[in-house]
CSV table of C-alpha atoms and ligand atoms in Angstrom, one decimal:
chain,number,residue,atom,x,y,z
A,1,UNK,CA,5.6,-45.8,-2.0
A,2,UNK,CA,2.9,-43.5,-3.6
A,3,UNK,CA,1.8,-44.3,-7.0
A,4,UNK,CA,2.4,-41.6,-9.7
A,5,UNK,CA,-1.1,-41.0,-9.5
A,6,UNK,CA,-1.2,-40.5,-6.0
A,7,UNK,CA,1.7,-38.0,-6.0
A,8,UNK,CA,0.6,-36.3,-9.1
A,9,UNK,CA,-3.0,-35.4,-7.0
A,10,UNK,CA,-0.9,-34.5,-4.1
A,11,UNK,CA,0.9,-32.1,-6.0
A,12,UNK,CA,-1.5,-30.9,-7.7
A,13,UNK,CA,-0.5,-31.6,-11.3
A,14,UNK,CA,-1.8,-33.0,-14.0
A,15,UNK,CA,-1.4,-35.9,-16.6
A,16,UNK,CA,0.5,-33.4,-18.6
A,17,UNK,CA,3.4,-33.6,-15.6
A,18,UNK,CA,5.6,-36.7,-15.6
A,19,UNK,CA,6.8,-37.3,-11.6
A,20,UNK,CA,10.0,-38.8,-12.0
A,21,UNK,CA,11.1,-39.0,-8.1
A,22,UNK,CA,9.9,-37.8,-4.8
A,23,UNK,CA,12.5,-37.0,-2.1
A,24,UNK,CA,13.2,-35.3,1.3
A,25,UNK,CA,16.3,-33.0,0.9
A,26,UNK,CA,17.4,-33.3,4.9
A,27,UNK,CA,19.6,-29.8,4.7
A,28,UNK,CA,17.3,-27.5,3.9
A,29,UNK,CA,14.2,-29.8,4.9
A,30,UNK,CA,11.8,-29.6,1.8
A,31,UNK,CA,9.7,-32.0,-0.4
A,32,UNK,CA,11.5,-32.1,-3.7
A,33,UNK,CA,9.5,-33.7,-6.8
A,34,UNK,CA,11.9,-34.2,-9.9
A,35,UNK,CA,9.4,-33.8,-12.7
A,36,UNK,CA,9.2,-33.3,-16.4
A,37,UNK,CA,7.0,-32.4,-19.1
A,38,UNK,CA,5.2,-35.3,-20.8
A,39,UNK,CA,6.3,-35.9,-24.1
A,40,UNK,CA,3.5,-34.6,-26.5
A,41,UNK,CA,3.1,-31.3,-24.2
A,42,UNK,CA,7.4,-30.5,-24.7
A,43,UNK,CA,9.3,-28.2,-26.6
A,44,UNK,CA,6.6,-25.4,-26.7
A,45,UNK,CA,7.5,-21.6,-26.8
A,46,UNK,CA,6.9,-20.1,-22.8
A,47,UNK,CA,5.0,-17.4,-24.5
A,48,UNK,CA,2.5,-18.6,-27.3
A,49,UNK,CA,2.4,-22.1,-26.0
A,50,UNK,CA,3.5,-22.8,-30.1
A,51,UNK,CA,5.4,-25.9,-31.2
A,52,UNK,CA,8.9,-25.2,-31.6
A,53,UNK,CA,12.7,-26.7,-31.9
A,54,UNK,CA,14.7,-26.9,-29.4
A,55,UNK,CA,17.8,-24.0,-28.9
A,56,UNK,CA,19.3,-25.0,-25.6
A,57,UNK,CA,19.4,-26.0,-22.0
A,58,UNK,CA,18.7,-22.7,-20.6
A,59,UNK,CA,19.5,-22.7,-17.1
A,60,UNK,CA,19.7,-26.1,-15.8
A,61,UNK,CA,17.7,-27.8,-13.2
A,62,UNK,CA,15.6,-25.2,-11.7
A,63,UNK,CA,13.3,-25.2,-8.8
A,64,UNK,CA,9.4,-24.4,-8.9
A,65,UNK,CA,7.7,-23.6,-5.6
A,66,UNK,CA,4.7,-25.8,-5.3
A,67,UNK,CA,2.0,-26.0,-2.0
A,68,UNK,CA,3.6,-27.1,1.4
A,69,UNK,CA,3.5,-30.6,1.9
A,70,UNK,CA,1.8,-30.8,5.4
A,71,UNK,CA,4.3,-29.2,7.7
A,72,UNK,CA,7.6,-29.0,4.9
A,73,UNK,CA,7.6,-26.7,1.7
A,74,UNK,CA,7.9,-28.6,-1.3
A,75,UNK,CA,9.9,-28.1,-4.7
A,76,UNK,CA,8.5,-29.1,-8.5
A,77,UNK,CA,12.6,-29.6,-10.2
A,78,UNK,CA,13.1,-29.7,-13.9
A,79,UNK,CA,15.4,-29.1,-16.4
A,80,UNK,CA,14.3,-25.1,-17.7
A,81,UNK,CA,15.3,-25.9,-21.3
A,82,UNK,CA,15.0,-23.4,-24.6
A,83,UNK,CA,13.3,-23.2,-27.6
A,84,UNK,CA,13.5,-21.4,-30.3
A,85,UNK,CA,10.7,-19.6,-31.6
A,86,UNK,CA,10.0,-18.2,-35.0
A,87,UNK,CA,7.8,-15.4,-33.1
A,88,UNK,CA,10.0,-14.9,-29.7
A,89,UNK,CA,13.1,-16.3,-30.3
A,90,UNK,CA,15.1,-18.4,-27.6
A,91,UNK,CA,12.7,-18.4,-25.2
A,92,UNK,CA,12.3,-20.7,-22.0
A,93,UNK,CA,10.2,-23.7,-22.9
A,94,UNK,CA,6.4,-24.2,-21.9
A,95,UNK,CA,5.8,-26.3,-18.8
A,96,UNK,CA,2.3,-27.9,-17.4
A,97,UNK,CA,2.6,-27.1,-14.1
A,98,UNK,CA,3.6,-23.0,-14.0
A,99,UNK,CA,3.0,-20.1,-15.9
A,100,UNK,CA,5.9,-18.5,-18.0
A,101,UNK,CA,8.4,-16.9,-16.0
A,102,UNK,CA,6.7,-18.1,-12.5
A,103,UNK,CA,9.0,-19.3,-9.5
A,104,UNK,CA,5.8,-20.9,-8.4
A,105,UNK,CA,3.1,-23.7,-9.6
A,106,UNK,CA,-0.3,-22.9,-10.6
A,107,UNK,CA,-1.7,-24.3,-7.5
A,108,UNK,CA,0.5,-21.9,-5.4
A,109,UNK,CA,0.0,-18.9,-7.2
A,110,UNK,CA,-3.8,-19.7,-7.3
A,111,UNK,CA,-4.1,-20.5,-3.3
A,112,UNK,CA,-2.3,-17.3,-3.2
A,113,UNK,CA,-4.2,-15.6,-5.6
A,114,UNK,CA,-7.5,-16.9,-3.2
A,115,UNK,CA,-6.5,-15.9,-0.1
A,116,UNK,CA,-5.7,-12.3,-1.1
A,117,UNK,CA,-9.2,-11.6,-1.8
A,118,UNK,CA,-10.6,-13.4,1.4
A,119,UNK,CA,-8.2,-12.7,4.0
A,120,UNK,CA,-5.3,-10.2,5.9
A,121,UNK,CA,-2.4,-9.4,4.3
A,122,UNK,CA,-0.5,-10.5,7.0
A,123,UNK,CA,-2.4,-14.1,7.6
A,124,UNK,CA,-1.5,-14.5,4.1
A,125,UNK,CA,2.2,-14.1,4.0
A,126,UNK,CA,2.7,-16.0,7.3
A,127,UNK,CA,0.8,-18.8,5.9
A,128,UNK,CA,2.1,-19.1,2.6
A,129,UNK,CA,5.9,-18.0,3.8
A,130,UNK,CA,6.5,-15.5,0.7
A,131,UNK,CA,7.2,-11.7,0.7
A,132,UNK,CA,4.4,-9.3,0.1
A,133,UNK,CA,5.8,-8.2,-3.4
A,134,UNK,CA,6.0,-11.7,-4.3
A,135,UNK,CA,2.2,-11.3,-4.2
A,136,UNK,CA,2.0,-8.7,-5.9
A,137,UNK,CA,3.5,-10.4,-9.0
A,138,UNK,CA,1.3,-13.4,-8.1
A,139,UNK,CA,-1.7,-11.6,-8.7
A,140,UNK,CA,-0.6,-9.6,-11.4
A,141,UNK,CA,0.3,-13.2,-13.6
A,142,UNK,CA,-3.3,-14.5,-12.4
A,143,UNK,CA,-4.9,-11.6,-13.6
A,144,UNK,CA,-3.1,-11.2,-16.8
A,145,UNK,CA,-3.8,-15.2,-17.6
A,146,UNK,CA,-7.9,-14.5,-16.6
A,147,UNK,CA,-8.3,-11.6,-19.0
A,148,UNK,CA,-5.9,-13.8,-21.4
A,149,UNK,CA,-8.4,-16.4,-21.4
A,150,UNK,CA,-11.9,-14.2,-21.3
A,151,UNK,CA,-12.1,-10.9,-23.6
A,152,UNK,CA,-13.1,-8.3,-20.8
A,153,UNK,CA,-14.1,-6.7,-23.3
A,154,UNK,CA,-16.6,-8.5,-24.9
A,155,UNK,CA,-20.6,-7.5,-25.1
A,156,UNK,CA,-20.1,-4.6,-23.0
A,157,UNK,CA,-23.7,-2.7,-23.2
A,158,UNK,CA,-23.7,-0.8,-20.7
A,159,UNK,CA,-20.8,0.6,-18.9
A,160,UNK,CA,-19.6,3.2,-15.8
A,161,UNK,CA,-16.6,5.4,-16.3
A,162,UNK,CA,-15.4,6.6,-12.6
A,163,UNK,CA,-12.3,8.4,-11.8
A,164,UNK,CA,-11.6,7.3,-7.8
A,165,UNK,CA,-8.9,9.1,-6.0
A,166,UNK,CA,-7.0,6.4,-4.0
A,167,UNK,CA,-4.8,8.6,-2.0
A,168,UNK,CA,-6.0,11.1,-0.1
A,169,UNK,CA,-7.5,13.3,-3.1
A,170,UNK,CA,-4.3,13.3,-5.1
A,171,UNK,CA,-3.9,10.2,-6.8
A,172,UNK,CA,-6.6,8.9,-9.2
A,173,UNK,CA,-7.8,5.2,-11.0
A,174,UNK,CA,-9.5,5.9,-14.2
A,175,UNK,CA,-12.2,2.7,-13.7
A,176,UNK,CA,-14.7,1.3,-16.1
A,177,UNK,CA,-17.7,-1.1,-14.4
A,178,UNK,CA,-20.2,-3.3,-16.5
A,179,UNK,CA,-23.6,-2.6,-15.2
A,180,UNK,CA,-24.7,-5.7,-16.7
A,181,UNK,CA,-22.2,-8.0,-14.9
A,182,UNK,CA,-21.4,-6.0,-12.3
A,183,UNK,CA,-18.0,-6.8,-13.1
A,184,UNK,CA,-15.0,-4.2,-13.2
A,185,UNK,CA,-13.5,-4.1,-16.1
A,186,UNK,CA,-11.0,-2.0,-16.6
A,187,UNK,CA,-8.7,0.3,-14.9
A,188,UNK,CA,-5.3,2.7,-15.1
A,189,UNK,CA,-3.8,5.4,-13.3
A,190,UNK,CA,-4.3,8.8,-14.0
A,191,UNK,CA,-7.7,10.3,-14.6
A,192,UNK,CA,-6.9,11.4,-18.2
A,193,UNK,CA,-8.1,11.7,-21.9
A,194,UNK,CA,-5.6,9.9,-23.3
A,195,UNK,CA,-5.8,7.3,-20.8
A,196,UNK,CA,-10.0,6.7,-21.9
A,197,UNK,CA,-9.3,6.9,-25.4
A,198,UNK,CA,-6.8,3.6,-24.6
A,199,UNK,CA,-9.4,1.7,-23.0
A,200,UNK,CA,-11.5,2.4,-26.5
A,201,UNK,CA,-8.7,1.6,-28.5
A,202,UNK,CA,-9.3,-1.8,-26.5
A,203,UNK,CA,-12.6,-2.1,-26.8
A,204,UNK,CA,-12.4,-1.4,-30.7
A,205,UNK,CA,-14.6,0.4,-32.7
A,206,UNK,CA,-17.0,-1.7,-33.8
A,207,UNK,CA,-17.7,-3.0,-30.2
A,208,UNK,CA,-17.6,0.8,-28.7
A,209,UNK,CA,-20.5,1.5,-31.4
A,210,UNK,CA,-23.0,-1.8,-29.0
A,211,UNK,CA,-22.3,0.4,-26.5
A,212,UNK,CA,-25.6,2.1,-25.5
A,213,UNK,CA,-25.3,3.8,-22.1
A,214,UNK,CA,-22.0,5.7,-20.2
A,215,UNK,CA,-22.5,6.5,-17.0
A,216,UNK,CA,-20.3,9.0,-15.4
A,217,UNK,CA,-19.3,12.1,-13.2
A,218,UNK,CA,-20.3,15.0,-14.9
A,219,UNK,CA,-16.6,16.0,-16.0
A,220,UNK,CA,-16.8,17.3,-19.6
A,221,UNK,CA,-13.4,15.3,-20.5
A,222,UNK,CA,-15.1,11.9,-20.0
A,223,UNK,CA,-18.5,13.4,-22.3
A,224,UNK,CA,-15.9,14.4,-25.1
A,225,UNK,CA,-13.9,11.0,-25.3
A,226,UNK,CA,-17.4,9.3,-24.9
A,227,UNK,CA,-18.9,11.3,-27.7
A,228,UNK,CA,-15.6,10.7,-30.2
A,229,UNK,CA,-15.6,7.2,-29.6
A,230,UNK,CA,-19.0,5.5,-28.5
A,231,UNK,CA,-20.9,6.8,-31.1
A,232,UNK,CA,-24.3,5.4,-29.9
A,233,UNK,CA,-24.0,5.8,-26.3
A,234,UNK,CA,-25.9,8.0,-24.1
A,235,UNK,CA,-24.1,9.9,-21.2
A,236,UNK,CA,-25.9,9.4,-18.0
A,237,UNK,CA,-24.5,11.1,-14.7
A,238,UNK,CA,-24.1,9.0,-12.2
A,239,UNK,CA,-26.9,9.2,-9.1
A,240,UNK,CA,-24.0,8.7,-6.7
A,241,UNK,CA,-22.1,11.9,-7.4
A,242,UNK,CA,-24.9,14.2,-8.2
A,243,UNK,CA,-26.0,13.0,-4.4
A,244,UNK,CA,-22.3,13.8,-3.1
A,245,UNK,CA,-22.8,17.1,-4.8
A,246,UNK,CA,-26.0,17.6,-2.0
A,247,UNK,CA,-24.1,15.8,0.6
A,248,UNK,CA,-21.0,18.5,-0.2
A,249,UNK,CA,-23.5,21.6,-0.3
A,250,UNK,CA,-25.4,20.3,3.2
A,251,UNK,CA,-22.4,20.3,4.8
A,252,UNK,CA,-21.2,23.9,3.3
A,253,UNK,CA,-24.5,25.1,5.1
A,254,UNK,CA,-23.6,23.0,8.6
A,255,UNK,CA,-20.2,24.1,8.6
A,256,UNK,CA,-21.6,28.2,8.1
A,257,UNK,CA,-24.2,27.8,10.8
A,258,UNK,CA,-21.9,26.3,12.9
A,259,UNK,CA,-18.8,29.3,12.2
A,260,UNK,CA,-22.2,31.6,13.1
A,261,UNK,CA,-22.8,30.0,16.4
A,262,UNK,CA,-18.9,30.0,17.9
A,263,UNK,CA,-18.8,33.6,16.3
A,264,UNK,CA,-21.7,34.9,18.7
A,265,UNK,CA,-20.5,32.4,21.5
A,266,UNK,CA,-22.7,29.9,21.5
A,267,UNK,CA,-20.4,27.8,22.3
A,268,UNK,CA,-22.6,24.9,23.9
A,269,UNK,CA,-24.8,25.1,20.4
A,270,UNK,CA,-22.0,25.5,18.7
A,271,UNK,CA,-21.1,21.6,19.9
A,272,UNK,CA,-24.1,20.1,19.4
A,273,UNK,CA,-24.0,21.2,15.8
A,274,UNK,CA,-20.7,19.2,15.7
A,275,UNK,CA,-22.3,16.8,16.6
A,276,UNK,CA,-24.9,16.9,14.3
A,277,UNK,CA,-22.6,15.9,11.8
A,278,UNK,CA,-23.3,11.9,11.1
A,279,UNK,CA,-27.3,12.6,11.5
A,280,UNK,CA,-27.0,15.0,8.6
A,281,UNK,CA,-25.0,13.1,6.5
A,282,UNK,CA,-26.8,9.4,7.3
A,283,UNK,CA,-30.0,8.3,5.2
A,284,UNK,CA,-32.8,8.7,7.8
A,285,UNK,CA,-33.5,4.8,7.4
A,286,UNK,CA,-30.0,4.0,9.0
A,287,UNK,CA,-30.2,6.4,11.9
A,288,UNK,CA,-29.9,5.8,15.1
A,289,UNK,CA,-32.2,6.6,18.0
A,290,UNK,CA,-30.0,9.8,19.0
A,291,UNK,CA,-29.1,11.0,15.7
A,292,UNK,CA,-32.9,11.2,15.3
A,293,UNK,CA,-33.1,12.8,18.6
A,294,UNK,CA,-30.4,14.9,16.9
A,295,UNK,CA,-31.9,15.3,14.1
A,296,UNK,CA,-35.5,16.9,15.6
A,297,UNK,CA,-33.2,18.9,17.9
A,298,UNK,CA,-31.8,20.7,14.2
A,299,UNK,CA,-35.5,21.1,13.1
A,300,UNK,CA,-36.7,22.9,16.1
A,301,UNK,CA,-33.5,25.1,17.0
A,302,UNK,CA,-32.1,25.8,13.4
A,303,UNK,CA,-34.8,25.9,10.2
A,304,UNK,CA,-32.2,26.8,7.5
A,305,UNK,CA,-30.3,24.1,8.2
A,306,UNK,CA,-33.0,21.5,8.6
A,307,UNK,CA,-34.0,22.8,5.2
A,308,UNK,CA,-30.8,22.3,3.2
A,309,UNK,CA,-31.2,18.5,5.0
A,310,UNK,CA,-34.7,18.3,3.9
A,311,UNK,CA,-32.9,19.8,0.4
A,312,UNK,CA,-30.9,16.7,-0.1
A,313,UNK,CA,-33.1,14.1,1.4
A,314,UNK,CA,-35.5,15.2,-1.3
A,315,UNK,CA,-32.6,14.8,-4.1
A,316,UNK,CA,-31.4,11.7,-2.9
A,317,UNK,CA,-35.1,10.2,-3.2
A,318,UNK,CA,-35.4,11.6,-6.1
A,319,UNK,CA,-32.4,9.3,-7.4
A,320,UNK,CA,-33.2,6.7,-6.0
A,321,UNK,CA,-36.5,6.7,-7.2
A,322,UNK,CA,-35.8,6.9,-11.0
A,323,UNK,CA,-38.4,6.8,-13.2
A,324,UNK,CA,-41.5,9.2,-15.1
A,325,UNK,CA,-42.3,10.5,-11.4
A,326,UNK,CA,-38.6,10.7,-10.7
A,327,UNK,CA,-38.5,13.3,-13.4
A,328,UNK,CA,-41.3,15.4,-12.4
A,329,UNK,CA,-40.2,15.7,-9.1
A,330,UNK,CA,-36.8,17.2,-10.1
A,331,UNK,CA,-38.6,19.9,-11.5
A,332,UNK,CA,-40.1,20.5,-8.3
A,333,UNK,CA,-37.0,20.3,-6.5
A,334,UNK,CA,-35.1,22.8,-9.0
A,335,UNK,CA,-38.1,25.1,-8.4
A,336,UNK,CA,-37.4,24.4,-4.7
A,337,UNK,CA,-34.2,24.7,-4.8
A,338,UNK,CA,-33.8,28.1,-6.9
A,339,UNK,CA,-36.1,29.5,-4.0
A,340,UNK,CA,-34.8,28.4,-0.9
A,341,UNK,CA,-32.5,31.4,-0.1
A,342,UNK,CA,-29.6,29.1,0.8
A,343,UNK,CA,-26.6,30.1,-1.3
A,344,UNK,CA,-25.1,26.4,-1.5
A,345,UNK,CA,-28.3,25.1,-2.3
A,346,UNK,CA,-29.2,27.7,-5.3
A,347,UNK,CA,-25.8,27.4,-6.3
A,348,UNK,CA,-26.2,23.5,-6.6
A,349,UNK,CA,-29.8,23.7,-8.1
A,350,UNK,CA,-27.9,25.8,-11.1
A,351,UNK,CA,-25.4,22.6,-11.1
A,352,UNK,CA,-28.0,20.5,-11.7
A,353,UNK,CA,-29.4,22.6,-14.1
A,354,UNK,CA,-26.1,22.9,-16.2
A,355,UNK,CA,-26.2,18.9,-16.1
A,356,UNK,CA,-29.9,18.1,-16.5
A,357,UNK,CA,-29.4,16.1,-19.4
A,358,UNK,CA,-27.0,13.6,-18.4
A,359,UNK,CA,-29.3,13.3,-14.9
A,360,UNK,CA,-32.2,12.7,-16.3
A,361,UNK,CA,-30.9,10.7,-18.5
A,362,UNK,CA,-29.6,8.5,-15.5
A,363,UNK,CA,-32.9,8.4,-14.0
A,364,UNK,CA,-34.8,7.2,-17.0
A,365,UNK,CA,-32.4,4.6,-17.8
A,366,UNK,CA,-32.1,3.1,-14.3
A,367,UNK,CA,-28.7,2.4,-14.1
A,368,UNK,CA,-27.6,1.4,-10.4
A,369,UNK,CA,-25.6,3.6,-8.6
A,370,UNK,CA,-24.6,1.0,-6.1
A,371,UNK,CA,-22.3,-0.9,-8.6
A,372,UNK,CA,-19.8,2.1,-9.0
A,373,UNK,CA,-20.2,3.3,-5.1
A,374,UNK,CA,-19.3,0.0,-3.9
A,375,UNK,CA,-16.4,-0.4,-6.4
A,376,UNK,CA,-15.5,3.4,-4.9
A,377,UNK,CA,-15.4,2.2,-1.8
A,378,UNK,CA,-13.5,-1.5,-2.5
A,379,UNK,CA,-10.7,0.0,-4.5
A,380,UNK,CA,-9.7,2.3,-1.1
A,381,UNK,CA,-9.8,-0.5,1.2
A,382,UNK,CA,-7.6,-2.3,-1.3
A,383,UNK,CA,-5.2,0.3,-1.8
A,384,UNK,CA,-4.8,0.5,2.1
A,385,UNK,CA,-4.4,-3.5,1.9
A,386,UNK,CA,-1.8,-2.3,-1.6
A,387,UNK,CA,0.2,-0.4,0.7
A,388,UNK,CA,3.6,-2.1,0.2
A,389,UNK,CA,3.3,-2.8,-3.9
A,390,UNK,CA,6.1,-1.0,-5.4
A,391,UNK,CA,3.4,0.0,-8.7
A,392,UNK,CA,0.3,1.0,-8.7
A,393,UNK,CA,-0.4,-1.4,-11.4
A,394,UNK,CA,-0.3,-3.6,-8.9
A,395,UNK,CA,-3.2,-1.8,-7.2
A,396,UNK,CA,-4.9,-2.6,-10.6
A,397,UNK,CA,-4.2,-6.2,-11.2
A,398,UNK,CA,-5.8,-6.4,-7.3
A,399,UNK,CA,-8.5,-4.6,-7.7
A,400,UNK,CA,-9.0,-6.1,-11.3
A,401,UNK,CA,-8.6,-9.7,-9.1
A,402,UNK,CA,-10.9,-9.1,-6.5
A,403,UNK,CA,-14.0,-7.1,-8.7
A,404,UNK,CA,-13.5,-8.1,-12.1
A,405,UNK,CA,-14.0,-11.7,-11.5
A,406,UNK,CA,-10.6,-12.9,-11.6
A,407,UNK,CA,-10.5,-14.7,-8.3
A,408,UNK,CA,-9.0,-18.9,-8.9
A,409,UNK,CA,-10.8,-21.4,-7.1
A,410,UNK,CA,-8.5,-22.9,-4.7
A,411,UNK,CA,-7.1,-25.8,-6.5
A,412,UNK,CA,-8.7,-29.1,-6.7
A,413,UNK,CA,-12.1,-27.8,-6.2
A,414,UNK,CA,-14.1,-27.0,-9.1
A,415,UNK,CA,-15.6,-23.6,-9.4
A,416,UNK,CA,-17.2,-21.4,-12.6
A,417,UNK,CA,-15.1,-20.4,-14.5
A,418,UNK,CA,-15.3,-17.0,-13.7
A,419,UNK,CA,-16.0,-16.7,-9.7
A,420,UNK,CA,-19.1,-14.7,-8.7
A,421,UNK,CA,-18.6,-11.4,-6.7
A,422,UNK,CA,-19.2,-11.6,-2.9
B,501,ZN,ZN1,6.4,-18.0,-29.1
C-alpha cells in the first residue's frame, strides 16, 4: 500500500487534500480516490475563497475527473457540501484540488489547457477522452483564473488596437497587443466603439492616461475612442496595414494589366501574368529562383507594372526602415508616387497623405509591426482549430490562452509563472 504522500503526488494534489481511500471500481473500471478537504482549508465560499458557515450538503458525493492513472481514468470523490456566504449566498464550498464549478482537477484542466496550445485538436481529445466543448470550457476557466491572478492590465505603455476578421471578411475580434510584452491582452467580438470604450473602462482612467503610444489601422473610430480616453497617447498607424494598403493597390494594377492582356488575346501573356502573382506579392528576400526569373520577365515585358512593384517595395522599406531617413524618404515616395501615372498608386499616395500623421508617427516611434501581424495571423489559425466552440468567446479565452501568456505548465513541473511565447 501507497503512503498518503505517495498517492497525494500521484494524483497530483496537494497537502491541502486529505486521501481518505484509493480503490478500483471493477464496473466501470476507474481509479477512484475518496478525498476531502483538510480541515483549516474547509468551509470556504466556491467563489471568493472567504471563510464561511456551513448551509448544507449540496449534492452528495460527487465525482471530480482527475489525470488517467496509467491505462484507467481516475476519479477525485467528495462530499460537494454548501456554505453560506454573506456575499454569494449558498454556494458550493471551496475545494483544493478544482476550481469552482469544474467537473475536473487542476491537473486535468491544466494538461488540457497545455496541450491545446501545442498540439491537434483531435490528438487532444483522443488522448485526454473528453468532448471538444469540454475544452472549450476548460480553457475558458484557465484563462479566467490567469487574468484573475495577474492584472492584464497593468503598466500597459504601449499598446496595438487591431480589428482581425476571423471569418472570411465578415466576422471581426476587436484585439489589443502590448508592444512591450508582446503579450495579447485583450480581445471581443465585434469591431465597435462601444466595444473599445469597455476595454478602457478596464484599463481605468488613471492607467489609460500611462499610456503613451496606440498603434492602429487608420479607421477614424479607433482615433476618436483613443483620443476620449487615452489622453496622452499618440496614434501611430500601424506599418503592416499601410503595407497591405500597397500590396492591395499592386495587385489592382496586376489584375488591370492582366484583364488588358486576355482582352486583346494574349492569352499565353495573359497566363504568365497569373502567374506572376506570388513574385509580386513576396518580399524579394524570400523569393525563389523562378519567381525571380518571373519577376525580370515583368520588368522587361510590362514597365507599368514593374513600377507599381517597384512602388511598394519602396514603401515597404520605407517601413521597415523607420527612423529620421525613414521620414525623408516618404517624401520622396509621395513625390513618386503623385507622378507615377498609375491610378491605384496616385490614389494610394493621396491615402497616405490623408494619414501622414499617424504614419510618421509610427515610423519615428518604432513600434514593431511584427507583434500584431503575427497575432493576425495566429488568431485565424486558431479560429480554424475554434471551429466546433459553440461561442466565440471561446475563440477569445483560446486566443487569450495561447498569446496572452496564459498557457499552465503541465503539472508537476515548475514553470514561470506566466509562460513565455513560442
Ligand atoms: Zn463568496
Amino acid at each position: 500500500m501507497l503512503g498518503a504522500n505517495v498517492w497525494r503526488k500521484v494524483l497530483g494534489v496537494d497537502r491541502a487534500t486529505v486521501i481518505e481511500s484509493v480503490e478500483v471500481d471493477r464496473e466501470s473500471e476507474t481509479v477512484v480516490a475518496h478525498v476531502r478537504p483538510r480541515r483549516a482549508t474547509k468551509r470556504r465560499c466556491g467563489r471568493c475563497g472567504r471563510r464561511a458557515p456551513g448551509y448544507d450538503r449540496g449534492e452528495g458525493r460527487r465525482n471530480w475527473r482527475t489525470l488517467d492513472l496509467g491505462t484507467l481514468m481516475c476519479y477525485l470523490q467528495a462530499d460537494s457540501a454548501r456554505v453560506n456566504c454573506p456575499e454569494h449566498g449558498p454556494t458550493v464550498a471551496q475545494v483544493p484540488w478544482a476550481r469552482h464549478g469544474a467537473g475536473h482537477t487542476y491537473a486535468f484542466d491544466d494538461t488540457v489547457a497545455w496541450l491545446v496550445t501545442h498540439t491537434a485538436k483531435s490528438t487532444l481529445v483522443e488522448l485526454m477522452r473528453i468532448a471538444w466543448r469540454t475544452v472549450g470550457a476548460i480553457v475558458d476557466r484557465v484563462v479566467a483564473d490567469g487574468r484573475a491572478a495577474h492584472d492584464p492590465f497593468d503598466g500597459l505603455r504601449r499598446i496595438g488596437i487591431d480589428e482581425i476578421s476571423y471569418k472570411k471578411g465578415h466576422r471581426y475580434l476587436l484585439v489589443v497587443v502590448d508592444h512591450d510584452s508582446g503579450r495579447l491582452v485583450w480581445a471581443a467580438v465585434g469591431a465597435t466603439k462601444v466595444n473599445l470604450r469597455a476595454f478602457f473602462d478596464l484599463v481605468g482612467d488613471e492607467r489609460a492616461k500611462l499610456i503613451k503610444l496606440v498603434s492602429a489601422d487608420a479607421a477614424e473610430w479607433i482615433a476618436d475612442v483613443v483620443a476620449e480616453r487615452a489622453e496622452n497617447a499618440t496614434l501611430c498607424i500601424d506599418g503592416f496595414h499601410t503595407v497591405a494598403w500597397a500590396t492591395a493597390a499592386l495587385d489592382d494594377v496586376r489584375r488591370e494589366v492582366w484583364n488588358e492582356a486576355r482582352r486583346s488575346g494574349m492569352t499565353g501573356y495573359a497566363k504568365e501574368l497569373k502567374g506572376a502573382r506570388y513574385a509580386l506579392w513576396k518580399n524579394p528576400e524570400n523569393l525563389t529562383e523562378h519567381q525571380e526569373r518571373r519577376l525580370n520577365w515583368i520588368a522587361a515585358v510590362n514597365q507599368k507594372l514593374y513600377r507599381a512593384y517597384l512602388l511598394k517595395e519602396q514603401l515597404r522599406e520605407i517601413i521597415n526602415r523607420k527612423g529620421r531617413r525613414a521620414l525623408a524618404m516618404l517624401d520622396e515616395w509621395l513625390t513618386w508616387a503623385a507622378r507615377c501615372r498609375i491610378p491605384a498608386f496616385v490614389e494610394l499616395g493621396r491615402k497616405i497623405r490623408r494619414n501622414r500623421a499617424g504614419i510618421e508617427a509610427a515610423l519615428r516611434h518604432d513600434l514593431s509591426n511584427a507583434l500584431v501581424e503575427s497575432t493576425n495571423t495566429k488568431l485565424r489559425v486558431l479560429h480554424r482549430m475554434a471551429f466546433g466552440f459553440k461561442k466565440p468567446e471561446h475563440l477569445i479565452a483560446l486566443a487569450l490562452l495561447d498569446r496572452g501568456g496564459y498557457c499552465p505548465p503541465l503539472p508537476g513541473r515548475s514553470a514561470p509563472a506566466l509562460a513565455a511565447l513560442g
